[in-house]
Structures are given as structure tokens and as C-alpha cells.
Amino acid sequence: MRNLWQRLCRLVGVAGQRGSLRWQTLTEAKESEFFRWFSFTHVGTATNEQRKQVFSFRPSGEKFHYLVRLDILLDQGERIEMLRLFLAASFVDDVREGLFARDIARSFLLSAVLQSDECSLENLANEIAGRHNMPVITRSLAADLTVLPSAGFLAFVGQGPRYEKSCSSIHLSIERTKSDVGDLVTMSIGHAGGNSQ
């Protein structure tokens, strides 16, 4: 009976929501604690090859403004289809400032997705925040650092290939990418089956 209920919820969406993204509209995203805590502000809007709108946001503070970007892709019905977080790789890898990059990455994983037993991102989020060469006090966030690093973590720190995780309702990818402003850590969360760029 429980499996039947879960399948039904996935088909119609709990409370009218599509998939397991926590934010369904741009307004919901902008009103979230994640946006407020990191002071994301709108910096531009573009249209991709599929004629879908992409809204870009950066932290308003000067220190991290050019190190972090969040893109939100909307479908034709103006619902959120994909979230993509870009972190400067130099920011992630920095022995001191990297702590902040990892905090943003962890918060993104935990805030953007409705967590479930089937598709929990909590262990990966805590590993990203806690497995590193930074002050020992931050290691308390990690779920279990006695095990080998996960494939998701290795992709995040640039020591492994692109990582992908698919559930019935969402798809996550993490990879190091190159851009005209330098190497980036790119984390994308979208609806399962979506192939928007």
C-alpha cells in the first residue's frame, strides 16, 4: 500500500508540486531561506536554445559576488525546471575561503530538494561540508568520514569524473567545468528526465 501511495504522489505531485524540487516558482525560490541567507540578487535574464528563460543570481556581497552564481531555468509554464549552482573552483579549493563555498554547496543540496528516503542528499551534503583539510571544528557536519570518499564528493573536489544521481523525480549532477572566467564546480538539480541545458 505504501509503494502504491508513493507512486501516486509521484504521478500527481504532492500538493500540486511537480517532482521533488522544493521551489516550484521563481517567487518561492526568492522567498526561501537559502536566498535570504546568502543574499542572492538578480543579475540577469537570458533565453536558452529551447526558448526557455534562465534567471541568474549572485550574492550581493562584494566578497563572493563573482565566485558564486545560481541559474534558475523556467519551463514554458514559468515553473522551475532546473537549478544550477556555479562555484569558482579556486573558491572551493581555497584552504580558508573554501569553507564558505562548501557551506553554500551544502545548503543548496539541502534547500533545493524535498528530502525523502528514496532521494536523500543529506549524506553527500554533509560530506561536502565536512570532508576537507579545513579546521577540525567543521568536521562535525560530516555523516561518516571513516569511509572512502563518495563519487559525488570526488566530482565536487575535482578528483573524479562527472557525478550523476537520478531518482524517480529529480536528477542531480556535479562536475568541474571550464569557462572563460576559469574552472567552475557546477551542481545541477532538475526534474528527472529533463535534458535542458
mmCIF file of N, CA, C and O in Angstrom, residues 155-190:
data_model
loop_
_atom_site.group_PDB
_atom_site.id
_atom_site.type_symbol
_atom_site.label_atom_id
_atom_site.label_comp_id
_atom_site.label_asym_id
_atom_site.label_seq_id
_atom_site.Cartn_x
_atom_site.Cartn_y
_atom_site.Cartn_z
ATOM 1 N N ALA A 155 33.805 14.216 -7.420
ATOM 2 C CA ALA A 155 33.486 15.106 -8.535
ATOM 3 C C ALA A 155 33.516 16.558 -8.078
ATOM 4 O O ALA A 155 34.019 17.433 -8.790
ATOM 5 N N PHE A 156 33.020 16.816 -6.881
ATOM 6 C CA PHE A 156 32.970 18.177 -6.341
ATOM 7 C C PHE A 156 34.375 18.764 -6.179
ATOM 8 O O PHE A 156 34.605 19.927 -6.498
ATOM 9 N N VAL A 157 35.313 17.963 -5.706
ATOM 10 C CA VAL A 157 36.671 18.468 -5.463
ATOM 11 C C VAL A 157 37.594 18.279 -6.666
ATOM 12 O O VAL A 157 38.790 18.557 -6.592
ATOM 13 N N GLY A 158 37.049 17.805 -7.781
ATOM 14 C CA GLY A 158 37.845 17.682 -8.996
ATOM 15 C C GLY A 158 38.761 16.481 -9.044
ATOM 16 O O GLY A 158 39.720 16.447 -9.805
ATOM 17 N N GLN A 159 38.455 15.455 -8.248
ATOM 18 C CA GLN A 159 39.281 14.249 -8.233
ATOM 19 C C GLN A 159 38.557 13.055 -8.845
ATOM 20 O O GLN A 159 39.008 11.919 -8.731
ATOM 21 N N GLY A 160 37.443 13.317 -9.470
ATOM 22 C CA GLY A 160 36.681 12.246 -10.101
ATOM 23 C C GLY A 160 35.880 12.794 -11.267
ATOM 24 O O GLY A 160 35.760 14.008 -11.444
ATOM 25 N N PRO A 161 35.317 11.894 -12.087
ATOM 26 C CA PRO A 161 34.517 12.334 -13.237
ATOM 27 C C PRO A 161 33.171 12.891 -12.809
ATOM 28 O O PRO A 161 32.817 12.873 -11.626
ATOM 29 N N ARG A 162 32.434 13.358 -13.777
ATOM 30 C CA ARG A 162 31.079 13.874 -13.548
ATOM 31 C C ARG A 162 30.276 12.857 -12.738
ATOM 32 O O ARG A 162 30.317 11.658 -13.016
ATOM 33 N N TYR A 163 29.547 13.357 -11.749
ATOM 34 C CA TYR A 163 28.722 12.506 -10.896
ATOM 35 C C TYR A 163 27.262 12.768 -11.224
ATOM 36 O O TYR A 163 26.846 13.919 -11.395
ATOM 37 N N GLU A 164 26.482 11.703 -11.294
ATOM 38 C CA GLU A 164 25.056 11.843 -11.536
ATOM 39 C C GLU A 164 24.273 10.918 -10.608
ATOM 40 O O GLU A 164 24.694 9.800 -10.335
ATOM 41 N N LYS A 165 23.150 11.428 -10.139
ATOM 42 C CA LYS A 165 22.253 10.634 -9.293
ATOM 43 C C LYS A 165 20.835 10.916 -9.749
ATOM 44 O O LYS A 165 20.416 12.077 -9.807
ATOM 45 N N SER A 166 20.122 9.874 -10.099
ATOM 46 C CA SER A 166 18.736 10.027 -10.535
ATOM 47 C C SER A 166 17.801 9.292 -9.587
ATOM 48 O O SER A 166 18.094 8.180 -9.157
ATOM 49 N N CYS A 167 16.711 9.932 -9.280
ATOM 50 C CA CYS A 167 15.633 9.324 -8.510
ATOM 51 C C CYS A 167 14.400 9.373 -9.398
ATOM 52 O O CYS A 167 14.471 9.797 -10.541
ATOM 53 N N SER A 168 13.278 8.989 -8.861
ATOM 54 C CA SER A 168 12.069 8.982 -9.675
ATOM 55 C C SER A 168 11.662 10.390 -10.084
ATOM 56 O O SER A 168 11.026 10.584 -11.109
ATOM 57 N N SER A 169 12.054 11.386 -9.298
ATOM 58 C CA SER A 169 11.558 12.733 -9.566
ATOM 59 C C SER A 169 12.636 13.787 -9.806
ATOM 60 O O SER A 169 12.339 14.844 -10.338
ATOM 61 N N ILE A 170 13.881 13.542 -9.403
ATOM 62 C CA ILE A 170 14.927 14.545 -9.630
ATOM 63 C C ILE A 170 16.183 13.905 -10.191
ATOM 64 O O ILE A 170 16.404 12.702 -10.070
ATOM 65 N N HIS A 171 16.997 14.758 -10.791
ATOM 66 C CA HIS A 171 18.293 14.335 -11.308
ATOM 67 C C HIS A 171 19.334 15.340 -10.830
ATOM 68 O O HIS A 171 19.160 16.550 -10.985
ATOM 69 N N LEU A 172 20.402 14.831 -10.241
ATOM 70 C CA LEU A 172 21.497 15.671 -9.735
ATOM 71 C C LEU A 172 22.756 15.366 -10.527
ATOM 72 O O LEU A 172 23.049 14.205 -10.820
ATOM 73 N N SER A 173 23.505 16.400 -10.879
ATOM 74 C CA SER A 173 24.822 16.195 -11.466
ATOM 75 C C SER A 173 25.804 17.176 -10.844
ATOM 76 O O SER A 173 25.438 18.298 -10.482
ATOM 77 N N ILE A 174 27.047 16.713 -10.679
ATOM 78 C CA ILE A 174 28.130 17.541 -10.146
ATOM 79 C C ILE A 174 29.341 17.305 -11.028
ATOM 80 O O ILE A 174 29.706 16.159 -11.291
ATOM 81 N N GLU A 175 29.970 18.381 -11.456
ATOM 82 C CA GLU A 175 31.162 18.236 -12.290
ATOM 83 C C GLU A 175 31.997 19.511 -12.256
ATOM 84 O O GLU A 175 31.519 20.575 -11.870
ATOM 85 N N ARG A 176 33.248 19.357 -12.642
ATOM 86 C CA ARG A 176 34.129 20.500 -12.856
ATOM 87 C C ARG A 176 34.026 20.874 -14.326
ATOM 88 O O ARG A 176 34.143 20.016 -15.202
ATOM 89 N N THR A 177 33.784 22.139 -14.600
ATOM 90 C CA THR A 177 33.665 22.618 -15.970
ATOM 91 C C THR A 177 34.594 23.809 -16.174
ATOM 92 O O THR A 177 35.044 24.428 -15.207
ATOM 93 N N LYS A 178 34.850 24.111 -17.425
ATOM 94 C CA LYS A 178 35.705 25.254 -17.751
ATOM 95 C C LYS A 178 34.851 26.373 -18.326
ATOM 96 O O LYS A 178 33.844 26.129 -18.981
ATOM 97 N N SER A 179 35.244 27.604 -18.048
ATOM 98 C CA SER A 179 34.541 28.759 -18.604
ATOM 99 C C SER A 179 35.567 29.834 -18.932
ATOM 100 O O SER A 179 36.750 29.691 -18.612
ATOM 101 N N ASP A 180 35.101 30.905 -19.539
ATOM 102 C CA ASP A 180 36.022 31.979 -19.890
ATOM 103 C C ASP A 180 36.521 32.745 -18.668
ATOM 104 O O ASP A 180 37.439 33.553 -18.774
ATOM 105 N N VAL A 181 35.931 32.486 -17.502
ATOM 106 C CA VAL A 181 36.391 33.140 -16.272
ATOM 107 C C VAL A 181 37.138 32.173 -15.358
ATOM 108 O O VAL A 181 37.471 32.524 -14.235
ATOM 109 N N GLY A 182 37.391 30.943 -15.843
ATOM 110 C CA GLY A 182 38.132 29.966 -15.052
ATOM 111 C C GLY A 182 37.333 28.704 -14.793
ATOM 112 O O GLY A 182 36.178 28.580 -15.212
ATOM 113 N N ASP A 183 37.942 27.765 -14.085
ATOM 114 C CA ASP A 183 37.282 26.495 -13.782
ATOM 115 C C ASP A 183 36.154 26.702 -12.774
ATOM 116 O O ASP A 183 36.265 27.528 -11.863
ATOM 117 N N LEU A 184 35.088 25.929 -12.956
ATOM 118 C CA LEU A 184 33.913 26.030 -12.101
ATOM 119 C C LEU A 184 33.525 24.665 -11.566
ATOM 120 O O LEU A 184 33.746 23.643 -12.209
ATOM 121 N N VAL A 185 32.932 24.656 -10.382
ATOM 122 C CA VAL A 185 32.223 23.480 -9.883
ATOM 123 C C VAL A 185 30.759 23.736 -10.203
ATOM 124 O O VAL A 185 30.187 24.739 -9.773
ATOM 125 N N THR A 186 30.156 22.848 -10.988
ATOM 126 C CA THR A 186 28.783 23.029 -11.437
ATOM 127 C C THR A 186 27.910 21.946 -10.828
ATOM 128 O O THR A 186 28.169 20.758 -10.999
ATOM 129 N N MET A 187 26.876 22.377 -10.109
ATOM 130 C CA MET A 187 25.930 21.460 -9.472
ATOM 131 C C MET A 187 24.552 21.747 -10.050
ATOM 132 O O MET A 187 24.058 22.866 -9.935
ATOM 133 N N SER A 188 23.948 20.745 -10.684
ATOM 134 C CA SER A 188 22.635 20.924 -11.313
ATOM 135 C C SER A 188 21.610 19.987 -10.694
ATOM 136 O O SER A 188 21.879 18.806 -10.491
ATOM 137 N N ILE A 189 20.437 20.535 -10.411
ATOM 138 C CA ILE A 189 19.326 19.737 -9.903
ATOM 139 C C ILE A 189 18.111 20.071 -10.749
ATOM 140 O O ILE A 189 17.713 21.229 -10.863
ATOM 141 N N GLY A 190 17.533 19.038 -11.365
ATOM 142 C CA GLY A 190 16.358 19.259 -12.190
ATOM 143 C C GLY A 190 15.414 18.081 -12.088
ATOM 144 O O GLY A 190 15.681 17.105 -11.383
#
